[in-house]
mmCIF file of C-alpha atoms in Angstrom:
data_model
loop_
_atom_site.group_PDB
_atom_site.id
_atom_site.type_symbol
_atom_site.label_atom_id
_atom_site.label_comp_id
_atom_site.label_asym_id
_atom_site.label_seq_id
_atom_site.Cartn_x
_atom_site.Cartn_y
_atom_site.Cartn_z
ATOM 1 C CA UNK L 17 19.539 10.142 7.691
ATOM 2 C CA UNK L 18 19.284 11.092 4.022
ATOM 3 C CA UNK L 19 20.127 14.526 2.637
ATOM 4 C CA UNK L 20 20.633 15.914 -0.858
ATOM 5 C CA UNK L 21 23.550 17.964 0.452
ATOM 6 C CA UNK L 22 25.307 19.216 3.579
ATOM 7 C CA UNK L 23 24.998 22.832 2.537
ATOM 8 C CA UNK L 24 23.045 25.857 3.788
ATOM 9 C CA UNK L 25 19.946 25.234 1.639
ATOM 10 C CA UNK L 26 17.661 24.911 4.692
ATOM 11 C CA UNK L 27 15.513 22.181 3.183
ATOM 12 C CA UNK L 28 12.258 20.978 4.767
ATOM 13 C CA UNK L 29 12.833 18.094 7.182
ATOM 14 C CA UNK L 30 10.869 14.864 7.518
ATOM 15 C CA UNK L 31 11.221 12.910 10.760
ATOM 16 C CA UNK L 32 9.776 9.397 10.381
ATOM 17 C CA UNK L 33 8.630 7.255 13.342
ATOM 18 C CA UNK L 34 8.010 3.589 12.649
ATOM 19 C CA UNK L 35 5.101 1.578 13.997
ATOM 20 C CA UNK L 36 4.959 -1.940 15.407
ATOM 21 C CA UNK L 37 2.604 -1.845 18.419
ATOM 22 C CA UNK L 38 5.475 -0.500 20.551
ATOM 23 C CA UNK L 39 7.086 -3.953 20.549
ATOM 24 C CA UNK L 40 8.708 -4.251 17.112
ATOM 25 C CA UNK L 41 10.111 -2.298 14.185
ATOM 26 C CA UNK L 42 13.132 -0.108 13.525
ATOM 27 C CA UNK L 43 13.932 3.124 11.772
ATOM 28 C CA UNK L 44 16.755 1.229 10.052
ATOM 29 C CA UNK L 45 14.430 -1.178 8.212
ATOM 30 C CA UNK L 46 15.082 -0.913 4.439
ATOM 31 C CA UNK L 47 11.393 -0.359 3.631
ATOM 32 C CA UNK L 48 11.513 2.910 5.617
ATOM 33 C CA UNK L 49 14.457 4.234 3.618
ATOM 34 C CA UNK L 50 14.210 7.981 3.237
ATOM 35 C CA UNK L 51 16.078 7.898 -0.076
ATOM 36 C CA UNK L 52 12.986 8.474 -2.223
ATOM 37 C CA UNK L 53 11.786 11.442 -0.171
ATOM 38 C CA UNK L 54 15.242 13.055 -0.194
ATOM 39 C CA UNK L 55 15.642 12.486 -3.937
ATOM 40 C CA UNK L 56 12.137 13.333 -5.151
ATOM 41 C CA UNK L 57 11.293 16.098 -2.704
ATOM 42 C CA UNK L 58 14.672 17.703 -1.958
ATOM 43 C CA UNK L 59 14.068 16.907 1.716
ATOM 44 C CA UNK L 60 16.280 15.977 4.633
ATOM 45 C CA UNK L 61 14.920 12.751 6.165
ATOM 46 C CA UNK L 62 15.639 11.470 9.655
ATOM 47 C CA UNK L 63 14.413 8.073 10.876
ATOM 48 C CA UNK L 64 14.524 7.677 14.622
ATOM 49 C CA UNK L 65 14.671 4.656 16.890
ATOM 50 C CA UNK L 66 13.224 4.354 20.355
ATOM 51 C CA UNK L 67 13.185 1.708 23.041
ATOM 52 C CA UNK L 68 10.433 -0.861 22.575
ATOM 53 C CA UNK L 69 8.616 -3.462 24.652
ATOM 54 C CA UNK L 70 9.798 -3.805 28.250
ATOM 55 C CA UNK L 71 12.845 -1.612 27.616
ATOM 56 C CA UNK L 72 10.710 1.367 26.678
ATOM 57 C CA UNK L 73 7.241 0.855 28.104
ATOM 58 C CA UNK L 74 7.491 -0.769 31.509
ATOM 59 C CA UNK L 75 6.679 1.530 34.398
ATOM 60 C CA UNK L 76 8.510 1.327 37.685
ATOM 61 C CA UNK L 77 8.832 3.033 41.050
ATOM 62 C CA UNK L 78 12.229 4.109 42.380
ATOM 63 C CA UNK L 79 13.382 3.800 45.979
ATOM 64 C CA UNK L 80 12.220 7.350 46.734
ATOM 65 C CA UNK L 81 8.685 6.490 45.594
ATOM 66 C CA UNK L 82 8.879 8.378 42.297
ATOM 67 C CA UNK L 83 7.168 6.726 39.338
ATOM 68 C CA UNK L 84 8.924 6.465 35.982
ATOM 69 C CA UNK L 85 7.020 6.044 32.724
ATOM 70 C CA UNK L 86 7.291 6.438 28.934
ATOM 71 C CA UNK L 87 10.994 5.966 28.304
ATOM 72 C CA UNK L 88 10.034 5.402 24.631
ATOM 73 C CA UNK L 89 8.719 8.968 24.491
ATOM 74 C CA UNK L 90 11.741 10.555 26.143
ATOM 75 C CA UNK L 91 13.895 8.755 23.538
ATOM 76 C CA UNK L 92 11.825 10.330 20.770
ATOM 77 C CA UNK L 93 11.990 13.753 22.408
ATOM 78 C CA UNK L 94 15.779 13.465 22.600
ATOM 79 C CA UNK L 95 15.846 12.699 18.872
ATOM 80 C CA UNK L 96 13.676 15.739 18.087
ATOM 81 C CA UNK L 97 15.932 17.951 20.179
ATOM 82 C CA UNK L 98 18.917 16.594 18.252
ATOM 83 C CA UNK L 99 17.192 17.498 14.992
ATOM 84 C CA UNK L 100 16.524 21.028 16.218
ATOM 85 C CA UNK L 101 20.132 21.484 17.303
ATOM 86 C CA UNK L 102 21.940 19.794 14.416
ATOM 87 C CA UNK L 103 19.854 19.446 11.260
ATOM 88 C CA UNK L 104 21.089 22.707 9.733
ATOM 89 C CA UNK L 105 24.539 21.115 9.422
ATOM 90 C CA UNK L 106 22.964 18.497 7.157
ATOM 91 C CA UNK L 107 21.184 20.955 4.870
ATOM 92 C CA UNK L 108 17.899 21.038 6.822
ATOM 93 C CA UNK L 109 15.710 23.783 8.246
ATOM 94 C CA UNK L 110 15.001 23.312 11.974
ATOM 95 C CA UNK L 111 12.011 25.667 11.619
ATOM 96 C CA UNK L 112 10.354 23.530 8.926
ATOM 97 C CA UNK L 113 10.047 20.046 10.436
ATOM 98 C CA UNK L 114 7.296 17.535 9.709
ATOM 99 C CA UNK L 115 6.945 14.529 12.023
ATOM 100 C CA UNK L 116 5.222 11.558 10.430
ATOM 101 C CA UNK L 117 4.447 8.051 11.597
ATOM 102 C CA UNK L 118 2.234 5.048 11.072
ATOM 103 C CA UNK L 119 0.232 3.169 13.733
ATOM 104 C CA UNK L 120 2.284 3.367 16.953
ATOM 105 C CA UNK L 121 4.479 5.887 15.138
ATOM 106 C CA UNK L 122 1.434 8.036 14.442
ATOM 107 C CA UNK L 123 0.340 7.844 18.081
ATOM 108 C CA UNK L 124 3.898 8.840 18.983
ATOM 109 C CA UNK L 125 3.661 11.845 16.667
ATOM 110 C CA UNK L 126 0.505 13.029 18.426
ATOM 111 C CA UNK L 127 2.156 12.492 21.820
ATOM 112 C CA UNK L 128 5.201 14.517 20.774
ATOM 113 C CA UNK L 129 2.900 17.386 19.822
ATOM 114 C CA UNK L 130 2.346 17.929 23.542
ATOM 115 C CA UNK L 131 5.933 19.051 24.065
ATOM 116 C CA UNK L 132 6.038 22.471 22.486
ATOM 117 C CA UNK L 133 7.262 24.563 25.387
ATOM 118 C CA UNK L 134 6.395 28.134 24.421
ATOM 119 C CA UNK L 135 5.380 27.205 20.875
ATOM 120 C CA UNK L 136 4.516 24.319 18.551
ATOM 121 C CA UNK L 137 7.179 21.581 18.700
ATOM 122 C CA UNK L 138 7.183 21.103 14.907
ATOM 123 C CA UNK L 139 5.341 22.593 11.966
ATOM 124 C CA UNK L 140 3.407 19.648 10.476
ATOM 125 C CA UNK L 141 2.239 16.151 11.383
ATOM 126 C CA UNK L 142 1.263 13.156 9.262
ATOM 127 C CA UNK L 143 -0.748 10.509 11.105
ATOM 128 C CA UNK L 144 -1.184 7.254 9.173
ATOM 129 C CA UNK L 145 -3.521 4.672 10.706
ATOM 130 C CA UNK L 146 -3.402 6.178 14.161
ATOM 131 C CA UNK L 147 -5.394 4.151 16.745
ATOM 132 C CA UNK L 148 -7.028 7.140 18.401
ATOM 133 C CA UNK L 149 -9.593 4.967 20.177
ATOM 134 C CA UNK L 150 -6.853 3.208 22.140
ATOM 135 C CA UNK L 151 -6.420 5.364 25.267
ATOM 136 C CA UNK L 152 -3.168 5.660 27.151
ATOM 137 C CA UNK L 153 -3.002 3.573 30.299
ATOM 138 C CA UNK L 154 -3.236 5.087 33.766
ATOM 139 C CA UNK L 155 -0.145 4.843 35.978
ATOM 140 C CA UNK L 156 -1.899 2.226 38.133
ATOM 141 C CA UNK L 157 -2.776 0.135 35.073
ATOM 142 C CA UNK L 158 0.784 0.346 33.808
ATOM 143 C CA UNK L 159 2.313 -0.610 37.145
ATOM 144 C CA UNK L 160 -0.046 -3.599 37.273
ATOM 145 C CA UNK L 161 1.139 -4.596 33.783
ATOM 146 C CA UNK L 162 4.747 -4.316 34.993
ATOM 147 C CA UNK L 163 3.943 -6.637 37.913
ATOM 148 C CA UNK L 164 2.378 -9.162 35.526
ATOM 149 C CA UNK L 165 5.442 -9.016 33.289
ATOM 150 C CA UNK L 166 7.797 -9.529 36.241
ATOM 151 C CA UNK L 167 5.813 -12.605 37.231
ATOM 152 C CA UNK L 168 6.074 -14.058 33.719
ATOM 153 C CA UNK L 169 9.832 -13.432 33.622
ATOM 154 C CA UNK L 170 10.310 -14.747 37.155
ATOM 155 C CA UNK L 171 12.013 -11.597 38.456
ATOM 156 C CA UNK L 172 11.178 -10.116 41.838
ATOM 157 C CA UNK L 173 11.798 -6.474 40.858
ATOM 158 C CA UNK L 174 13.077 -4.197 38.120
ATOM 159 C CA UNK L 175 16.676 -4.433 39.381
ATOM 160 C CA UNK L 176 16.601 -8.194 38.872
ATOM 161 C CA UNK L 177 14.894 -7.712 35.530
ATOM 162 C CA UNK L 178 17.940 -5.751 34.337
ATOM 163 C CA UNK L 179 20.035 -8.912 34.649
ATOM 164 C CA UNK L 180 17.752 -11.046 32.478
ATOM 165 C CA UNK L 181 19.124 -11.961 29.002
ATOM 166 C CA UNK L 182 17.288 -10.203 26.168
ATOM 167 C CA UNK L 183 15.929 -13.417 24.548
ATOM 168 C CA UNK L 184 14.033 -14.083 27.759
ATOM 169 C CA UNK L 185 12.608 -10.550 27.710
ATOM 170 C CA UNK L 186 11.296 -11.122 24.186
ATOM 171 C CA UNK L 187 9.823 -14.483 25.174
ATOM 172 C CA UNK L 188 8.097 -12.929 28.169
ATOM 173 C CA UNK L 189 6.669 -10.179 25.961
ATOM 174 C CA UNK L 190 4.978 -12.866 23.875
ATOM 175 C CA UNK L 191 3.683 -14.399 27.091
ATOM 176 C CA UNK L 192 2.242 -11.084 28.239
ATOM 177 C CA UNK L 193 0.558 -10.600 24.859
ATOM 178 C CA UNK L 194 -1.089 -14.002 25.198
ATOM 179 C CA UNK L 195 -2.212 -13.196 28.732
ATOM 180 C CA UNK L 196 -3.802 -9.898 27.730
ATOM 181 C CA UNK L 197 -5.512 -10.944 24.493
ATOM 182 C CA UNK L 198 -9.285 -10.648 24.142
ATOM 183 C CA UNK L 199 -11.172 -12.287 21.293
ATOM 184 C CA UNK L 200 -11.936 -9.814 18.520
ATOM 185 C CA UNK L 201 -9.951 -6.962 20.054
ATOM 186 C CA UNK L 202 -6.682 -5.364 18.995
ATOM 187 C CA UNK L 203 -4.423 -5.830 21.995
ATOM 188 C CA UNK L 204 -0.915 -4.695 22.875
ATOM 189 C CA UNK L 205 1.144 -6.113 25.747
ATOM 190 C CA UNK L 206 2.480 -2.666 26.613
ATOM 191 C CA UNK L 207 0.828 0.742 26.310
ATOM 192 C CA UNK L 208 2.065 4.291 26.815
ATOM 193 C CA UNK L 209 1.089 5.865 30.119
ATOM 194 C CA UNK L 210 -0.938 8.959 30.880
ATOM 195 C CA UNK L 211 1.194 10.601 33.550
ATOM 196 C CA UNK L 212 1.685 14.166 34.736
ATOM 197 C CA UNK L 213 5.049 14.673 33.077
ATOM 198 C CA UNK L 214 5.870 12.988 29.787
ATOM 199 C CA UNK L 215 2.258 12.531 28.615
ATOM 200 C CA UNK L 216 -0.073 14.868 30.477
ATOM 201 C CA UNK L 217 -3.100 14.289 28.205
ATOM 202 C CA UNK L 218 -4.400 11.846 25.641
ATOM 203 C CA UNK L 219 -2.320 12.360 22.450
ATOM 204 C CA UNK L 220 -5.259 13.494 20.314
ATOM 205 C CA UNK L 221 -5.874 16.406 22.675
ATOM 206 C CA UNK L 222 -2.407 17.814 21.936
ATOM 207 C CA UNK L 223 -3.527 18.531 18.371
ATOM 208 C CA UNK L 224 -6.882 20.023 19.325
ATOM 209 C CA UNK L 225 -6.392 22.464 22.193
ATOM 210 C CA UNK L 226 -2.892 21.635 23.411
ATOM 211 C CA UNK L 227 0.579 22.807 22.329
ATOM 212 C CA UNK L 228 0.094 21.216 18.899
ATOM 213 C CA UNK L 229 -3.151 22.985 18.029
ATOM 214 C CA UNK L 230 -1.448 25.115 15.358
ATOM 215 C CA UNK L 231 0.311 22.169 13.674
ATOM 216 C CA UNK L 232 -0.878 21.364 10.142
ATOM 217 C CA UNK L 233 -2.231 17.791 10.110
ATOM 218 C CA UNK L 234 -2.669 15.171 7.386
ATOM 219 C CA UNK L 235 -4.463 12.097 8.721
ATOM 220 C CA UNK L 236 -6.046 8.935 7.379
ATOM 221 C CA UNK L 237 -6.646 5.208 7.534
ATOM 222 C CA UNK L 238 -6.868 2.131 5.318
ATOM 223 C CA UNK L 239 -10.308 0.794 4.450
ATOM 224 C CA UNK L 240 -9.826 -2.640 6.041
ATOM 225 C CA UNK L 241 -7.308 -1.823 8.780
ATOM 226 C CA UNK L 242 -8.302 -4.784 10.934
ATOM 227 C CA UNK L 243 -7.847 -7.367 8.191
ATOM 228 C CA UNK L 244 -4.182 -7.174 9.198
ATOM 229 C CA UNK L 245 -5.126 -8.833 12.501
ATOM 230 C CA UNK L 246 -8.218 -10.885 11.780
ATOM 231 C CA UNK L 247 -8.582 -11.832 8.100
ATOM 232 C CA UNK L 248 -6.102 -14.681 7.694
ATOM 233 C CA UNK L 249 -5.810 -16.624 10.956
ATOM 234 C CA UNK L 250 -8.059 -19.673 11.241
ATOM 235 C CA UNK L 251 -9.222 -18.547 14.682
ATOM 236 C CA UNK L 252 -11.066 -15.659 13.092
ATOM 237 C CA UNK L 253 -11.599 -16.928 9.548
ATOM 238 C CA UNK L 254 -13.899 -19.618 10.987
ATOM 239 C CA UNK L 255 -15.659 -17.313 13.437
ATOM 240 C CA UNK L 256 -19.426 -17.484 13.720
ATOM 241 C CA UNK L 257 -22.076 -14.803 13.640
ATOM 242 C CA UNK L 258 -22.745 -15.346 17.329
ATOM 243 C CA UNK L 259 -19.071 -14.819 18.188
ATOM 244 C CA UNK L 260 -18.948 -11.558 16.258
ATOM 245 C CA UNK L 261 -22.237 -10.452 17.788
ATOM 246 C CA UNK L 262 -20.719 -11.086 21.194
ATOM 247 C CA UNK L 263 -17.737 -8.927 20.277
ATOM 248 C CA UNK L 264 -20.070 -6.227 18.955
ATOM 249 C CA UNK L 265 -21.951 -6.218 22.272
ATOM 250 C CA UNK L 266 -18.695 -5.261 24.006
ATOM 251 C CA UNK L 267 -18.859 -1.926 22.205
ATOM 252 C CA UNK L 268 -22.469 -1.439 21.171
ATOM 253 C CA UNK L 269 -24.526 -3.213 23.822
ATOM 254 C CA UNK L 270 -28.126 -3.639 22.740
ATOM 255 C CA UNK L 271 -27.349 -2.134 19.355
ATOM 256 C CA UNK L 272 -25.055 -5.007 18.361
ATOM 257 C CA UNK L 273 -27.589 -6.963 16.284
ATOM 258 C CA UNK L 274 -28.685 -3.904 14.334
ATOM 259 C CA UNK L 275 -25.067 -2.944 13.677
ATOM 260 C CA UNK L 276 -24.182 -6.475 12.542
ATOM 261 C CA UNK L 277 -27.045 -6.432 10.062
ATOM 262 C CA UNK L 278 -25.957 -3.027 8.741
ATOM 263 C CA UNK L 279 -22.345 -4.121 8.269
ATOM 264 C CA UNK L 280 -23.421 -7.342 6.553
ATOM 265 C CA UNK L 281 -25.750 -5.441 4.211
ATOM 266 C CA UNK L 282 -22.974 -2.996 3.285
ATOM 267 C CA UNK L 283 -20.755 -5.856 2.135
ATOM 268 C CA UNK L 284 -22.838 -8.384 0.138
ATOM 269 C CA UNK L 285 -21.736 -11.951 0.821
ATOM 270 C CA UNK L 286 -19.920 -10.909 3.990
ATOM 271 C CA UNK L 287 -18.696 -13.625 6.293
ATOM 272 C CA UNK L 288 -18.720 -13.051 10.051
ATOM 273 C CA UNK L 289 -14.992 -12.274 9.958
ATOM 274 C CA UNK L 290 -15.659 -9.557 7.354
ATOM 275 C CA UNK L 291 -18.157 -7.925 9.692
ATOM 276 C CA UNK L 292 -15.587 -8.152 12.485
ATOM 277 C CA UNK L 293 -12.969 -6.465 10.284
ATOM 278 C CA UNK L 294 -15.298 -3.593 9.380
ATOM 279 C CA UNK L 295 -16.600 -3.166 12.922
ATOM 280 C CA UNK L 296 -13.156 -2.998 14.512
ATOM 281 C CA UNK L 297 -11.703 -0.841 11.728
ATOM 282 C CA UNK L 298 -14.474 1.679 12.360
ATOM 283 C CA UNK L 299 -14.123 1.470 16.110
ATOM 284 C CA UNK L 300 -10.359 1.860 16.410
ATOM 285 C CA UNK L 301 -9.433 3.904 13.353
ATOM 286 C CA UNK L 302 -12.122 5.286 11.045
ATOM 287 C CA UNK L 303 -14.649 6.801 13.449
ATOM 288 C CA UNK L 304 -12.141 8.419 15.828
ATOM 289 C CA UNK L 305 -10.148 9.775 12.879
ATOM 290 C CA UNK L 306 -13.259 11.400 11.423
ATOM 291 C CA UNK L 307 -14.221 12.706 14.872
ATOM 292 C CA UNK L 308 -10.756 14.241 15.174
ATOM 293 C CA UNK L 309 -11.062 15.843 11.732
ATOM 294 C CA UNK L 310 -14.485 17.211 12.711
ATOM 295 C CA UNK L 311 -13.060 18.661 15.919
ATOM 296 C CA UNK L 312 -10.099 20.249 14.134
ATOM 297 C CA UNK L 313 -12.389 21.717 11.487
ATOM 298 C CA UNK L 314 -14.732 23.124 14.139
ATOM 299 C CA UNK L 315 -11.763 24.953 15.637
ATOM 300 C CA UNK L 316 -10.644 26.284 12.261
ATOM 301 C CA UNK L 317 -7.448 24.229 12.415
ATOM 302 C CA UNK L 318 -5.986 22.888 9.145
ATOM 303 C CA UNK L 319 -6.503 19.164 8.568
ATOM 304 C CA UNK L 320 -6.575 16.983 5.442
ATOM 305 C CA UNK L 321 -8.181 13.525 5.601
ATOM 306 C CA UNK L 322 -7.740 10.456 3.415
ATOM 307 C CA UNK L 323 -8.852 6.838 3.130
ATOM 308 C CA UNK L 324 -6.582 4.298 1.407
ATOM 309 C CA UNK L 325 -8.902 1.939 -0.447
ATOM 310 C CA UNK L 326 -6.687 0.173 -3.004
ATOM 311 C CA UNK L 327 -7.118 -3.565 -2.312
ATOM 312 C CA UNK L 328 -4.402 -6.151 -2.596
ATOM 313 C CA UNK L 329 -5.216 -9.333 -4.552
ATOM 314 C CA UNK L 330 -2.883 -11.323 -2.298
ATOM 315 C CA UNK L 331 -4.384 -14.123 -0.181
ATOM 316 C CA UNK L 332 -7.325 -14.399 -2.595
ATOM 317 C CA UNK L 333 -8.303 -10.815 -1.885
ATOM 318 C CA UNK L 334 -9.270 -11.510 1.731
ATOM 319 C CA UNK L 335 -7.194 -8.607 3.073
ATOM 320 C CA UNK L 336 -8.754 -5.770 1.092
ATOM 321 C CA UNK L 337 -6.744 -2.666 2.033
ATOM 322 C CA UNK L 338 -5.252 -3.671 5.398
ATOM 323 C CA UNK L 339 -3.151 -1.925 8.016
ATOM 324 C CA UNK L 340 0.340 -1.119 6.610
ATOM 325 C CA UNK L 341 -0.609 -1.503 2.931
ATOM 326 C CA UNK L 342 -0.286 2.233 2.234
ATOM 327 C CA UNK L 343 3.356 2.338 3.380
ATOM 328 C CA UNK L 344 5.106 1.298 0.132
ATOM 329 C CA UNK L 345 2.820 3.706 -1.746
ATOM 330 C CA UNK L 346 3.745 6.603 0.521
ATOM 331 C CA UNK L 347 7.466 5.845 0.237
ATOM 332 C CA UNK L 348 7.167 4.795 -3.449
ATOM 333 C CA UNK L 349 9.851 2.152 -2.953
ATOM 334 C CA UNK L 350 8.374 -1.238 -3.854
ATOM 335 C CA UNK L 351 11.873 -2.580 -4.475
ATOM 336 C CA UNK L 352 12.401 -2.369 -0.697
ATOM 337 C CA UNK L 353 9.256 -4.456 -0.049
ATOM 338 C CA UNK L 354 10.090 -7.595 -2.041
ATOM 339 C CA UNK L 355 9.723 -9.644 1.152
ATOM 340 C CA UNK L 356 6.102 -8.504 1.690
ATOM 341 C CA UNK L 357 3.600 -11.130 0.467
ATOM 342 C CA UNK L 358 0.661 -8.748 0.786
ATOM 343 C CA UNK L 359 1.870 -6.918 -2.350
ATOM 344 C CA UNK L 360 1.732 -10.033 -4.538
ATOM 345 C CA UNK L 361 -0.330 -9.905 -7.727
ATOM 346 C CA UNK L 362 -0.873 -6.166 -8.048
ATOM 347 C CA UNK L 363 -1.154 -4.577 -11.480
ATOM 348 C CA UNK L 364 2.168 -2.719 -11.483
ATOM 349 C CA UNK L 365 0.931 0.031 -13.800
ATOM 350 C CA UNK L 366 -1.935 0.977 -11.490
ATOM 351 C CA UNK L 367 0.179 0.350 -8.394
ATOM 352 C CA UNK L 368 3.010 2.596 -9.514
ATOM 353 C CA UNK L 369 0.670 5.368 -10.670
ATOM 354 C CA UNK L 370 -1.048 5.434 -7.275
ATOM 355 C CA UNK L 371 2.313 5.423 -5.512
ATOM 356 C CA UNK L 372 3.496 8.447 -7.505
ATOM 357 C CA UNK L 373 0.301 10.294 -6.616
ATOM 358 C CA UNK L 374 0.542 9.575 -2.885
ATOM 359 C CA UNK L 375 4.289 10.049 -2.615
ATOM 360 C CA UNK L 376 4.094 13.469 -4.262
ATOM 361 C CA UNK L 377 1.128 14.478 -2.075
ATOM 362 C CA UNK L 378 3.163 13.680 1.036
ATOM 363 C CA UNK L 379 6.123 15.647 -0.371
ATOM 364 C CA UNK L 380 3.902 18.628 -1.153
ATOM 365 C CA UNK L 381 2.453 18.604 2.356
ATOM 366 C CA UNK L 382 5.900 18.367 3.942
ATOM 367 C CA UNK L 383 7.213 21.225 1.832
ATOM 368 C CA UNK L 384 4.228 23.607 1.909
ATOM 369 C CA UNK L 385 1.570 22.360 4.321
ATOM 370 C CA UNK L 386 -0.720 21.581 1.381
ATOM 371 C CA UNK L 387 -0.825 18.077 -0.203
ATOM 372 C CA UNK L 388 -2.083 19.242 -3.593
ATOM 373 C CA UNK L 389 -0.031 18.800 -6.751
ATOM 374 C CA UNK L 390 -0.906 18.932 -10.467
ATOM 375 C CA UNK L 391 -1.119 15.161 -11.011
ATOM 376 C CA UNK L 392 -4.034 14.560 -8.634
ATOM 377 C CA UNK L 393 -7.597 15.829 -8.103
ATOM 378 C CA UNK L 394 -8.094 18.908 -5.946
ATOM 379 C CA UNK L 395 -7.799 17.963 -2.254
ATOM 380 C CA UNK L 396 -9.481 20.533 -0.042
ATOM 381 C CA UNK L 397 -9.084 20.790 3.690
ATOM 382 C CA UNK L 398 -11.578 18.840 5.736
ATOM 383 C CA UNK L 399 -14.290 21.194 6.927
ATOM 384 C CA UNK L 400 -17.695 20.674 8.448
ATOM 385 C CA UNK L 401 -19.839 21.684 5.465
ATOM 386 C CA UNK L 402 -18.011 19.505 2.902
ATOM 387 C CA UNK L 403 -16.196 16.820 4.940
ATOM 388 C CA UNK L 404 -13.877 16.351 1.966
ATOM 389 C CA UNK L 405 -11.810 13.167 2.183
ATOM 390 C CA UNK L 406 -9.370 11.907 -0.457
ATOM 391 C CA UNK L 407 -9.949 8.297 -1.487
ATOM 392 C CA UNK L 408 -6.743 6.688 -2.765
ATOM 393 C CA UNK L 409 -7.784 3.800 -5.021
ATOM 394 C CA UNK L 410 -7.574 2.555 -8.582
ATOM 395 C CA UNK L 411 -9.195 5.896 -9.385
ATOM 396 C CA UNK L 412 -8.198 8.529 -6.862
ATOM 397 C CA UNK L 413 -10.928 11.031 -6.085
ATOM 398 C CA UNK L 414 -12.435 13.050 -3.270
ATOM 399 C CA UNK L 415 -15.425 11.716 -1.378
ATOM 400 C CA UNK L 416 -17.706 14.353 0.081
ATOM 401 C CA UNK L 417 -19.292 13.835 2.454
ATOM 402 C CA UNK L 418 -17.852 10.644 3.888
ATOM 403 C CA UNK L 419 -20.419 9.285 6.332
ATOM 404 C CA UNK L 420 -20.004 6.487 8.894
ATOM 405 C CA UNK L 421 -20.759 2.971 7.731
#
């Protein structure tokens, strides 16, 4: 936690939820330090941790036949309840809380929006690179995944699993990831579960017609999200057009060839892996994010949309603007990211100017529900006539309308 003072100032509160595909990450990682937000925005910042991998996402059945799911989510709910009960003692306002997260943390934020009781559970939400096209698993699917994990570990039931040393649990998680991988698809060994208690609906629905419908939302993606997964490994770098066409058929059926040609034409000189990156970025992130913004706008609900387009020159420019690249810009703390090779070679003048713009926009949204500030172009809410989307790049500007690739 970071606070400018333990007084009665009732400052806006930012709760940050880290990503990591529900198998890695920590709120204590230095690159997620809330120091810059507390200092620059006069905010109270709380980073939360939650159980990951098998400790947080395995489903099981107790002796009385009851099913138990989504321990990761109940951890997060406990943290939010703690904030509500205690944040005033640390100079924060429990009635002015923004929950923000990236990737799995963004999906978590949307899931938490379903737990409002008689009102909205928090005032604002920031969803960075949220994989809205990745549906929650059914209880049957999750129990089957638990059985597969038990087999990999060599445990006969969950009680025996509790006795297994943690290094073996991590090793088995890697084994489950290998067993569930599909070529050209983003895969996760464990997925949250759509049950009747902790997660009664798909997370996106919480922010449309559910308890979170009145929450102010800022949402966006990076232009080449999937480069994070596909751009550098030799398995995909050497992929062929036929392989990518096969992957496209999984989603587009008979329209795969036409789509491949359109993606290739939109990126002159594109290799098959570049088409794969654009296809899967659209499928998992860009298209569902825009569909969500359209749905919010149609309901008259406030939503601001962005696309992070600033490319990194690292790895000979093959990454473009991949998944996670916006994080040091949002936090404006590049000194905490010295270990990150994907930041190598950037023009620091342009980099730092963009970071100041984004960081202040996030602060403005957290404080007021509006991301605008004097040092950036006017950023209007996303609505159906204009479809205004902020493009964060070497030159930051609004794009209107932003149409599918």
